[in-house]
């Protein structure tokens, strides 16, 4: 009925006109409705055709179907980070650990570019990053995410989060933190921004500390979280190995404090102290000054954090090396403790004049007196008595000229010129006899002294006591690498070194006791010590004129030694012979260590005017 | 008020509702449970709300189906005034109560929220259907037809546009244009108005940088992946992943925060991913059925008001769906619009269903009409004369003479109406 009505519009119009002349009827033309229906049908057909091409894989973008592209985006392999191992000292105090801090990223696509300059200024004030840099990052819409600043302080991160800007993203990232700051910085080393250990133990055990990252192969949501409706494949991460060092933070603190005081007082370039357990080879303390803070290593010059002077720098050991000459000669039976050589103050060898430190002679001297007076002329004659073959064989037996194998990155080998070397001459044997013309690392030297204290047994030095993966620990076993000298020879040398130590005691004690003769260096104890004032090669075959390295190597106490100690002060400005710098440093360290170790003092070993455990 | 006619409603249309509304509920749950859990810690947050709206909508649809459509005519001015009031409210209430996704188109009071622009679509259709059906031949006149109509449409669209809701504005203009065209507009006027609307549209695009970006992203969405292309690209990914038969119900991957607005504007893409081409063609076919049945109802409607009302409702539902689907398939640039019956959105769902209820009611009057029913002069004039200001003014201007013999005219009209009743 209605259809007929609309179709017969003309009829309707005519009849309406007839009915009421002034009222024109509204007429609905069927063709207009059909036009709309046709339009809708055509559009629906267009949509259907388009859907057909979209959903049958006919639409391709750069050769890939939409389904493939979606799959590539959703199927991802995610890394499961493995936390870097914790480093502790021998008492369990944490020296290095990972802390998760928030880093600020910006998603330029989500930043309202109109308000970006204002936001950049706000962030600049919070972060201390120049606002043009932040603005440039925000405007870099070609990138999905740009990092603004790494590792915000928690309070700053909270304030950034409070800005509530959709384009700012805070993500937790692990940061290596050294809670003790500069303590043992050279031994521990540093980790760079890529989380790679670059020096020290961090560098040496980088792979172990890092562990291996795991993976999740899964379908993910846009936040890169695996979605639960699809199965996932997990390759678990293997966490980094925790290290416990042999370092004792108390020992470390003592040597660092004393070293800093000595270097500052004498305006020296720097210095190094190593404390080793002679019985095992474990490093109890290892300090160099000036030092750095591994938390902010990048603010220091590269050589500061890249090198550990205790193992990486070589120097000519000077008179401390006479311990070696005497010990080796006694062991080789080249001479006895009673052998006497003449020391006229200076001698000529191969056209060169070789003299004592002050040019003065000491007359007929035995090995004990050679160490006592630190006679160069005497020592070079002892070296001649030993002969090159045995001398250099002993150098090798003591491990000079090759790395000790300590677990610290960047260890140097030292430089030993043997008769096989093209530039060797017999003169070198003479100078080697009193510690010049040969370069050693401080660690090599302290190990040699430790062997004297350990009845001739040479230990491999180590600084990592245990390596733990979870509760599964590998404890480092002390390892003897040789026995270059017999126990009896070692005892004889120790007796000589006690006399030598007492000879230097007035440097410390004369002002208190008024006695300029020999006295106990560390009252209440017998300690071994030998000083050395080494000339510094100038790199042109000669030696620097106005600077020396002052060092003292020794054992405390002399028998059943707990510590082998080397102190070394580079270029003290006010003390050319460097002895007045190094002896008090050695004495102070030895005193405090013996007290810390609770070694009972022998009250028979105290001279009038001296106090036990003090100065 | 209750329609006592015993005729049957249009069953194909009712069946389409029976397909679309349950499908929409299932898909809203499937597409929203992740984002609902992430934002509200309740994976059924949106589903419950949609379910309540669907129940209200079913009630509204069944009620509207029983209410004589001529009732709406009587209250067209009241409805329109109420709508304008609500639209104005969205602009003057504090932003916290009105804004979502950059558009001020909401009124939120506590946990209750509604979108006046969705209501505006239905009330505007009722109003212009009433208005145009009373214009008669004057429709072709610029002063009495085109200009007042454009002004009316402009006020409603302007209020919506002030809330930055371009999608709804476009739909309103399209509904208005189609109803105006079907009512018998001068083709030259249509062309002129189209040119004007096109110019305004162009200006609106150029006035906002983000709209230009959307155009660029429409041309090559993959080049704008990080910006405006992100949503189109992921909608395409979803459709492409679905293939012919889909990945299975509930199995869509794009709803895991890849596809923004997965349960509202982009739900069609999730349907495409889970049910494949089969599902998308089913939905498209449903809207084709709505278009065909709606236009059939309009063509056979008992009076011009019913015809225009049916045309407007059908145009609204079909063209909004088409725009939404075309956006999701990147046939046209992005604009935020819901897919009627399927997208999450309570006001949209309920109002769409009420509209279908009106359509069904009109369908029940098919076959009861006579030629004379198309005569404005014999239409039931139960509405007070002052109801329409424009009508009153126009009528006052036009009918100065008949006004003098008004009583006689009214009498004759009543007689005619009575005659129709008797048949």
PDB file of C-alpha atoms in Angstrom, chain A residues 68-320:
ATOM      1  CA  UNK A  68      54.079 -11.562   8.710  1.00  0.00           C
ATOM      2  CA  UNK A  69      54.767  -8.022   9.851  1.00  0.00           C
ATOM      3  CA  UNK A  70      52.469  -8.376  12.848  1.00  0.00           C
ATOM      4  CA  UNK A  71      54.166 -11.652  13.708  1.00  0.00           C
ATOM      5  CA  UNK A  72      57.610 -10.081  13.424  1.00  0.00           C
ATOM      6  CA  UNK A  73      56.538  -7.378  15.814  1.00  0.00           C
ATOM      7  CA  UNK A  74      54.857  -9.639  18.351  1.00  0.00           C
ATOM      8  CA  UNK A  75      57.192 -12.625  18.350  1.00  0.00           C
ATOM      9  CA  UNK A  76      60.252 -11.464  20.176  1.00  0.00           C
ATOM     10  CA  UNK A  77      63.233 -12.818  21.951  1.00  0.00           C
ATOM     11  CA  UNK A  78      63.634 -10.959  25.205  1.00  0.00           C
ATOM     12  CA  UNK A  79      66.831 -10.889  27.180  1.00  0.00           C
ATOM     13  CA  UNK A  80      66.665 -11.834  30.845  1.00  0.00           C
ATOM     14  CA  UNK A  81      69.392  -9.745  32.401  1.00  0.00           C
ATOM     15  CA  UNK A  82      71.785 -11.521  34.710  1.00  0.00           C
ATOM     16  CA  UNK A  83      72.811  -9.404  37.676  1.00  0.00           C
ATOM     17  CA  UNK A  84      76.532  -8.789  37.874  1.00  0.00           C
ATOM     18  CA  UNK A  85      78.194 -10.571  40.752  1.00  0.00           C
ATOM     19  CA  UNK A  86      78.791  -8.891  44.093  1.00  0.00           C
ATOM     20  CA  UNK A  87      82.369  -8.275  45.240  1.00  0.00           C
ATOM     21  CA  UNK A  88      83.052  -8.520  48.978  1.00  0.00           C
ATOM     22  CA  UNK A  89      86.117  -8.228  51.147  1.00  0.00           C
ATOM     23  CA  UNK A  90      87.433 -11.130  53.237  1.00  0.00           C
ATOM     24  CA  UNK A  91      85.097 -10.195  56.101  1.00  0.00           C
ATOM     25  CA  UNK A  92      82.031 -10.063  53.855  1.00  0.00           C
ATOM     26  CA  UNK A  93      81.710  -6.293  53.508  1.00  0.00           C
ATOM     27  CA  UNK A  94      80.313  -5.379  50.118  1.00  0.00           C
ATOM     28  CA  UNK A  95      82.800  -3.591  47.897  1.00  0.00           C
ATOM     29  CA  UNK A  96      80.835  -3.611  44.619  1.00  0.00           C
ATOM     30  CA  UNK A  97      77.242  -4.455  43.743  1.00  0.00           C
ATOM     31  CA  UNK A  98      74.520  -3.734  41.192  1.00  0.00           C
ATOM     32  CA  UNK A  99      71.779  -1.286  42.155  1.00  0.00           C
ATOM     33  CA  UNK A 100      68.693  -0.761  39.996  1.00  0.00           C
ATOM     34  CA  UNK A 101      68.235   2.931  39.290  1.00  0.00           C
ATOM     35  CA  UNK A 102      65.724   4.568  36.998  1.00  0.00           C
ATOM     36  CA  UNK A 103      66.901   6.011  33.713  1.00  0.00           C
ATOM     37  CA  UNK A 104      64.916   8.662  31.898  1.00  0.00           C
ATOM     38  CA  UNK A 105      63.940   8.091  28.286  1.00  0.00           C
ATOM     39  CA  UNK A 106      61.805  10.282  26.097  1.00  0.00           C
ATOM     40  CA  UNK A 107      59.443   9.040  23.393  1.00  0.00           C
ATOM     41  CA  UNK A 108      59.461  11.945  20.923  1.00  0.00           C
ATOM     42  CA  UNK A 109      56.321  10.660  19.204  1.00  0.00           C
ATOM     43  CA  UNK A 110      54.305  11.116  22.398  1.00  0.00           C
ATOM     44  CA  UNK A 111      55.654  14.535  23.273  1.00  0.00           C
ATOM     45  CA  UNK A 112      53.437  17.522  22.626  1.00  0.00           C
ATOM     46  CA  UNK A 113      55.880  19.517  20.521  1.00  0.00           C
ATOM     47  CA  UNK A 114      54.232  22.802  21.452  1.00  0.00           C
ATOM     48  CA  UNK A 115      55.035  22.425  25.129  1.00  0.00           C
ATOM     49  CA  UNK A 116      58.350  20.644  24.531  1.00  0.00           C
ATOM     50  CA  UNK A 117      60.593  23.702  25.154  1.00  0.00           C
ATOM     51  CA  UNK A 118      58.956  24.323  28.515  1.00  0.00           C
ATOM     52  CA  UNK A 119      59.260  20.653  29.453  1.00  0.00           C
ATOM     53  CA  UNK A 120      62.913  20.651  28.393  1.00  0.00           C
ATOM     54  CA  UNK A 121      63.617  23.583  30.713  1.00  0.00           C
ATOM     55  CA  UNK A 122      61.843  21.869  33.613  1.00  0.00           C
ATOM     56  CA  UNK A 123      63.819  18.687  33.062  1.00  0.00           C
ATOM     57  CA  UNK A 124      67.048  20.598  32.672  1.00  0.00           C
ATOM     58  CA  UNK A 125      66.581  22.107  36.116  1.00  0.00           C
ATOM     59  CA  UNK A 126      65.890  18.683  37.601  1.00  0.00           C
ATOM     60  CA  UNK A 127      68.587  16.694  35.825  1.00  0.00           C
ATOM     61  CA  UNK A 128      71.351  19.185  35.204  1.00  0.00           C
ATOM     62  CA  UNK A 129      71.396  18.285  31.526  1.00  0.00           C
ATOM     63  CA  UNK A 130      71.493  21.312  29.163  1.00  0.00           C
ATOM     64  CA  UNK A 131      67.963  22.058  27.981  1.00  0.00           C
ATOM     65  CA  UNK A 132      68.930  22.364  24.253  1.00  0.00           C
ATOM     66  CA  UNK A 133      70.160  18.753  24.401  1.00  0.00           C
ATOM     67  CA  UNK A 134      66.869  17.605  25.950  1.00  0.00           C
ATOM     68  CA  UNK A 135      64.852  19.587  23.433  1.00  0.00           C
ATOM     69  CA  UNK A 136      66.837  18.119  20.539  1.00  0.00           C
ATOM     70  CA  UNK A 137      66.114  14.623  21.850  1.00  0.00           C
ATOM     71  CA  UNK A 138      62.400  15.426  22.174  1.00  0.00           C
ATOM     72  CA  UNK A 139      62.215  16.707  18.635  1.00  0.00           C
ATOM     73  CA  UNK A 140      63.983  13.699  17.163  1.00  0.00           C
ATOM     74  CA  UNK A 141      60.720  12.087  16.102  1.00  0.00           C
ATOM     75  CA  UNK A 142      62.520   9.640  13.831  1.00  0.00           C
ATOM     76  CA  UNK A 143      63.446   7.650  16.929  1.00  0.00           C
ATOM     77  CA  UNK A 144      61.064   5.702  19.131  1.00  0.00           C
ATOM     78  CA  UNK A 145      63.004   6.349  22.328  1.00  0.00           C
ATOM     79  CA  UNK A 146      65.907   8.584  23.215  1.00  0.00           C
ATOM     80  CA  UNK A 147      67.767   8.384  26.490  1.00  0.00           C
ATOM     81  CA  UNK A 148      67.992  11.669  28.335  1.00  0.00           C
ATOM     82  CA  UNK A 149      69.871  10.642  31.436  1.00  0.00           C
ATOM     83  CA  UNK A 150      70.972   7.419  32.955  1.00  0.00           C
ATOM     84  CA  UNK A 151      70.625   6.410  36.555  1.00  0.00           C
ATOM     85  CA  UNK A 152      68.665   9.184  38.237  1.00  0.00           C
ATOM     86  CA  UNK A 153      68.816   9.636  41.952  1.00  0.00           C
ATOM     87  CA  UNK A 154      65.605   8.152  43.405  1.00  0.00           C
ATOM     88  CA  UNK A 155      64.342  11.566  44.589  1.00  0.00           C
ATOM     89  CA  UNK A 156      64.918  13.086  41.147  1.00  0.00           C
ATOM     90  CA  UNK A 157      63.194  10.111  39.503  1.00  0.00           C
ATOM     91  CA  UNK A 158      60.171  10.632  41.768  1.00  0.00           C
ATOM     92  CA  UNK A 159      59.984  14.276  40.806  1.00  0.00           C
ATOM     93  CA  UNK A 160      60.234  13.430  37.095  1.00  0.00           C
ATOM     94  CA  UNK A 161      57.483  10.840  37.543  1.00  0.00           C
ATOM     95  CA  UNK A 162      55.384  13.486  39.290  1.00  0.00           C
ATOM     96  CA  UNK A 163      55.458  15.602  36.109  1.00  0.00           C
ATOM     97  CA  UNK A 164      53.096  12.968  34.685  1.00  0.00           C
ATOM     98  CA  UNK A 165      54.142  13.559  31.078  1.00  0.00           C
ATOM     99  CA  UNK A 166      53.119  10.686  28.790  1.00  0.00           C
ATOM    100  CA  UNK A 167      56.249  11.028  26.655  1.00  0.00           C
ATOM    101  CA  UNK A 168      58.665  10.545  29.559  1.00  0.00           C
ATOM    102  CA  UNK A 169      59.567   6.971  30.428  1.00  0.00           C
ATOM    103  CA  UNK A 170      61.467   5.852  33.503  1.00  0.00           C
ATOM    104  CA  UNK A 171      63.102   2.463  33.250  1.00  0.00           C
ATOM    105  CA  UNK A 172      65.082   0.592  35.840  1.00  0.00           C
ATOM    106  CA  UNK A 173      68.630  -0.186  34.806  1.00  0.00           C
ATOM    107  CA  UNK A 174      71.343  -1.754  36.930  1.00  0.00           C
ATOM    108  CA  UNK A 175      74.204   0.474  37.953  1.00  0.00           C
ATOM    109  CA  UNK A 176      77.476  -0.721  39.449  1.00  0.00           C
ATOM    110  CA  UNK A 177      77.886   0.896  42.830  1.00  0.00           C
ATOM    111  CA  UNK A 178      80.949   0.842  45.046  1.00  0.00           C
ATOM    112  CA  UNK A 179      79.639   1.579  48.529  1.00  0.00           C
ATOM    113  CA  UNK A 180      83.132   2.051  49.958  1.00  0.00           C
ATOM    114  CA  UNK A 181      84.041   4.659  47.362  1.00  0.00           C
ATOM    115  CA  UNK A 182      87.762   4.877  46.839  1.00  0.00           C
ATOM    116  CA  UNK A 183      88.582   1.975  49.166  1.00  0.00           C
ATOM    117  CA  UNK A 184      90.733  -0.532  47.252  1.00  0.00           C
ATOM    118  CA  UNK A 185      89.615   1.153  44.047  1.00  0.00           C
ATOM    119  CA  UNK A 186      92.716   0.114  42.112  1.00  0.00           C
ATOM    120  CA  UNK A 187      92.386  -3.509  43.122  1.00  0.00           C
ATOM    121  CA  UNK A 188      88.625  -3.755  42.480  1.00  0.00           C
ATOM    122  CA  UNK A 189      88.672  -1.747  39.266  1.00  0.00           C
ATOM    123  CA  UNK A 190      85.738  -0.145  37.525  1.00  0.00           C
ATOM    124  CA  UNK A 191      82.857  -1.054  35.222  1.00  0.00           C
ATOM    125  CA  UNK A 192      82.130   1.121  32.220  1.00  0.00           C
ATOM    126  CA  UNK A 193      78.759   2.321  30.878  1.00  0.00           C
ATOM    127  CA  UNK A 194      78.335  -0.846  28.830  1.00  0.00           C
ATOM    128  CA  UNK A 195      78.596  -2.856  32.035  1.00  0.00           C
ATOM    129  CA  UNK A 196      82.002  -4.221  31.067  1.00  0.00           C
ATOM    130  CA  UNK A 197      84.713  -4.422  33.704  1.00  0.00           C
ATOM    131  CA  UNK A 198      87.649  -2.363  32.527  1.00  0.00           C
ATOM    132  CA  UNK A 199      90.238  -2.789  35.255  1.00  0.00           C
ATOM    133  CA  UNK A 200      91.166  -4.565  38.449  1.00  0.00           C
ATOM    134  CA  UNK A 201      89.258  -7.657  39.516  1.00  0.00           C
ATOM    135  CA  UNK A 202      86.221  -6.323  37.640  1.00  0.00           C
ATOM    136  CA  UNK A 203      88.254  -6.479  34.459  1.00  0.00           C
ATOM    137  CA  UNK A 204      89.979  -9.781  35.120  1.00  0.00           C
ATOM    138  CA  UNK A 205      86.791 -11.664  36.068  1.00  0.00           C
ATOM    139  CA  UNK A 206      84.473  -9.683  33.818  1.00  0.00           C
ATOM    140  CA  UNK A 207      83.017 -12.754  32.111  1.00  0.00           C
ATOM    141  CA  UNK A 208      82.434 -14.603  35.386  1.00  0.00           C
ATOM    142  CA  UNK A 209      80.971 -11.572  37.121  1.00  0.00           C
ATOM    143  CA  UNK A 210      78.639 -10.875  34.239  1.00  0.00           C
ATOM    144  CA  UNK A 211      77.180 -14.361  33.979  1.00  0.00           C
ATOM    145  CA  UNK A 212      75.148 -15.115  30.906  1.00  0.00           C
ATOM    146  CA  UNK A 213      71.889 -13.441  29.946  1.00  0.00           C
ATOM    147  CA  UNK A 214      68.907 -15.688  29.457  1.00  0.00           C
ATOM    148  CA  UNK A 215      66.201 -15.382  26.827  1.00  0.00           C
ATOM    149  CA  UNK A 216      62.442 -15.603  26.652  1.00  0.00           C
ATOM    150  CA  UNK A 217      61.104 -16.463  23.223  1.00  0.00           C
ATOM    151  CA  UNK A 218      57.503 -15.392  23.400  1.00  0.00           C
ATOM    152  CA  UNK A 219      54.705 -13.328  21.980  1.00  0.00           C
ATOM    153  CA  UNK A 220      54.693  -9.986  23.713  1.00  0.00           C
ATOM    154  CA  UNK A 221      52.452  -7.020  24.276  1.00  0.00           C
ATOM    155  CA  UNK A 222      53.456  -3.497  23.385  1.00  0.00           C
ATOM    156  CA  UNK A 223      55.192  -3.113  26.750  1.00  0.00           C
ATOM    157  CA  UNK A 224      57.413  -6.101  25.815  1.00  0.00           C
ATOM    158  CA  UNK A 225      55.796  -8.310  28.431  1.00  0.00           C
ATOM    159  CA  UNK A 226      55.073 -11.886  27.350  1.00  0.00           C
ATOM    160  CA  UNK A 227      51.353 -12.467  26.854  1.00  0.00           C
ATOM    161  CA  UNK A 228      49.780 -15.324  28.691  1.00  0.00           C
ATOM    162  CA  UNK A 229      47.580 -16.741  25.967  1.00  0.00           C
ATOM    163  CA  UNK A 230      50.591 -17.938  23.991  1.00  0.00           C
ATOM    164  CA  UNK A 231      53.224 -20.452  25.107  1.00  0.00           C
ATOM    165  CA  UNK A 232      56.708 -19.138  25.793  1.00  0.00           C
ATOM    166  CA  UNK A 233      60.138 -20.655  25.788  1.00  0.00           C
ATOM    167  CA  UNK A 234      62.469 -19.644  28.594  1.00  0.00           C
ATOM    168  CA  UNK A 235      66.220 -20.028  28.633  1.00  0.00           C
ATOM    169  CA  UNK A 236      67.019 -18.971  32.186  1.00  0.00           C
ATOM    170  CA  UNK A 237      69.770 -16.501  32.912  1.00  0.00           C
ATOM    171  CA  UNK A 238      72.866 -17.637  34.689  1.00  0.00           C
ATOM    172  CA  UNK A 239      73.610 -15.022  37.327  1.00  0.00           C
ATOM    173  CA  UNK A 240      77.050 -13.558  37.698  1.00  0.00           C
ATOM    174  CA  UNK A 241      79.539 -15.095  40.070  1.00  0.00           C
ATOM    175  CA  UNK A 242      79.991 -13.399  43.462  1.00  0.00           C
ATOM    176  CA  UNK A 243      83.592 -12.844  44.432  1.00  0.00           C
ATOM    177  CA  UNK A 244      85.071 -12.665  47.884  1.00  0.00           C
ATOM    178  CA  UNK A 245      88.443 -10.989  47.933  1.00  0.00           C
ATOM    179  CA  UNK A 246      91.357 -11.666  50.247  1.00  0.00           C
ATOM    180  CA  UNK A 247      91.483  -7.948  50.972  1.00  0.00           C
ATOM    181  CA  UNK A 248      90.853  -6.982  54.567  1.00  0.00           C
ATOM    182  CA  UNK A 249      89.114  -3.632  54.699  1.00  0.00           C
ATOM    183  CA  UNK A 250      90.865  -2.755  57.972  1.00  0.00           C
ATOM    184  CA  UNK A 251      94.298  -3.455  56.513  1.00  0.00           C
ATOM    185  CA  UNK A 252      93.280  -1.611  53.398  1.00  0.00           C
ATOM    186  CA  UNK A 253      92.108   1.344  55.432  1.00  0.00           C
ATOM    187  CA  UNK A 254      95.359   1.470  57.418  1.00  0.00           C
ATOM    188  CA  UNK A 255      97.619   1.375  54.387  1.00  0.00           C
ATOM    189  CA  UNK A 256      95.525   3.853  52.405  1.00  0.00           C
ATOM    190  CA  UNK A 257      95.413   6.344  55.247  1.00  0.00           C
ATOM    191  CA  UNK A 258      99.143   6.108  55.955  1.00  0.00           C
ATOM    192  CA  UNK A 259     100.099   6.206  52.289  1.00  0.00           C
ATOM    193  CA  UNK A 260      98.002   9.295  51.641  1.00  0.00           C
ATOM    194  CA  UNK A 261      99.501  11.007  54.662  1.00  0.00           C
ATOM    195  CA  UNK A 262     103.069  10.213  53.558  1.00  0.00           C
ATOM    196  CA  UNK A 263     102.532  11.239  49.952  1.00  0.00           C
ATOM    197  CA  UNK A 264     100.844  14.481  50.922  1.00  0.00           C
ATOM    198  CA  UNK A 265     103.389  15.295  53.613  1.00  0.00           C
ATOM    199  CA  UNK A 266     106.364  14.845  51.331  1.00  0.00           C
ATOM    200  CA  UNK A 267     104.644  16.244  48.280  1.00  0.00           C
ATOM    201  CA  UNK A 268     105.389  13.075  46.370  1.00  0.00           C
ATOM    202  CA  UNK A 269     103.953  12.085  43.018  1.00  0.00           C
ATOM    203  CA  UNK A 270     102.327   9.032  44.446  1.00  0.00           C
ATOM    204  CA  UNK A 271     102.949   5.741  46.085  1.00  0.00           C
ATOM    205  CA  UNK A 272     102.015   2.124  46.460  1.00  0.00           C
ATOM    206  CA  UNK A 273     101.671  -0.218  49.409  1.00  0.00           C
ATOM    207  CA  UNK A 274     101.133  -3.971  49.188  1.00  0.00           C
ATOM    208  CA  UNK A 275     100.497  -6.222  52.157  1.00  0.00           C
ATOM    209  CA  UNK A 276     100.685  -9.951  51.476  1.00  0.00           C
ATOM    210  CA  UNK A 277     100.246 -13.008  53.613  1.00  0.00           C
ATOM    211  CA  UNK A 278     103.617 -14.789  53.150  1.00  0.00           C
ATOM    212  CA  UNK A 279     102.207 -18.201  54.017  1.00  0.00           C
ATOM    213  CA  UNK A 280      99.535 -18.247  51.317  1.00  0.00           C
ATOM    214  CA  UNK A 281     100.245 -15.464  48.873  1.00  0.00           C
ATOM    215  CA  UNK A 282      96.888 -13.837  49.657  1.00  0.00           C
ATOM    216  CA  UNK A 283      96.856 -10.087  49.189  1.00  0.00           C
ATOM    217  CA  UNK A 284      95.590  -8.490  52.425  1.00  0.00           C
ATOM    218  CA  UNK A 285      95.911  -4.942  51.235  1.00  0.00           C
ATOM    219  CA  UNK A 286      96.879  -3.226  48.052  1.00  0.00           C
ATOM    220  CA  UNK A 287      96.761   0.526  47.777  1.00  0.00           C
ATOM    221  CA  UNK A 288      98.045   3.181  45.452  1.00  0.00           C
ATOM    222  CA  UNK A 289      97.765   6.896  45.733  1.00  0.00           C
ATOM    223  CA  UNK A 290      96.503   9.073  44.128  1.00  0.00           C
ATOM    224  CA  UNK A 291      93.401   7.024  43.699  1.00  0.00           C
ATOM    225  CA  UNK A 292      89.952   7.443  42.180  1.00  0.00           C
ATOM    226  CA  UNK A 293      86.317   6.782  42.950  1.00  0.00           C
ATOM    227  CA  UNK A 294      85.099   3.925  40.747  1.00  0.00           C
ATOM    228  CA  UNK A 295      81.527   5.268  41.062  1.00  0.00           C
ATOM    229  CA  UNK A 296      82.685   8.291  39.056  1.00  0.00           C
ATOM    230  CA  UNK A 297      85.689   6.825  37.287  1.00  0.00           C
ATOM    231  CA  UNK A 298      84.937   8.794  34.129  1.00  0.00           C
ATOM    232  CA  UNK A 299      85.791  12.032  35.884  1.00  0.00           C
ATOM    233  CA  UNK A 300      89.418  10.899  36.244  1.00  0.00           C
ATOM    234  CA  UNK A 301      92.203  10.546  33.671  1.00  0.00           C
ATOM    235  CA  UNK A 302      92.199   7.192  31.928  1.00  0.00           C
ATOM    236  CA  UNK A 303      95.552   6.009  33.328  1.00  0.00           C
ATOM    237  CA  UNK A 304      94.125   6.464  36.813  1.00  0.00           C
ATOM    238  CA  UNK A 305      91.398   3.854  36.486  1.00  0.00           C
ATOM    239  CA  UNK A 306      92.922   1.710  33.763  1.00  0.00           C
ATOM    240  CA  UNK A 307      96.118   0.846  35.623  1.00  0.00           C
ATOM    241  CA  UNK A 308      96.721  -0.554  39.048  1.00  0.00           C
ATOM    242  CA  UNK A 309     100.231   0.731  39.910  1.00  0.00           C
ATOM    243  CA  UNK A 310     100.787  -2.207  42.269  1.00  0.00           C
ATOM    244  CA  UNK A 311     100.749  -4.679  39.398  1.00  0.00           C
ATOM    245  CA  UNK A 312     100.878  -2.619  36.215  1.00  0.00           C
ATOM    246  CA  UNK A 313     103.842  -0.298  36.705  1.00  0.00           C
ATOM    247  CA  UNK A 314     107.414  -1.465  36.682  1.00  0.00           C
ATOM    248  CA  UNK A 315     110.252   0.257  38.446  1.00  0.00           C
ATOM    249  CA  UNK A 316     113.918  -0.438  39.188  1.00  0.00           C
ATOM    250  CA  UNK A 317     113.813  -1.875  42.696  1.00  0.00           C
ATOM    251  CA  UNK A 318     117.182  -0.488  43.837  1.00  0.00           C
ATOM    252  CA  UNK A 319     118.641  -1.569  47.155  1.00  0.00           C
ATOM    253  CA  UNK A 320     115.629  -3.658  48.229  1.00  0.00           C
TER     254      UNK A 320
END
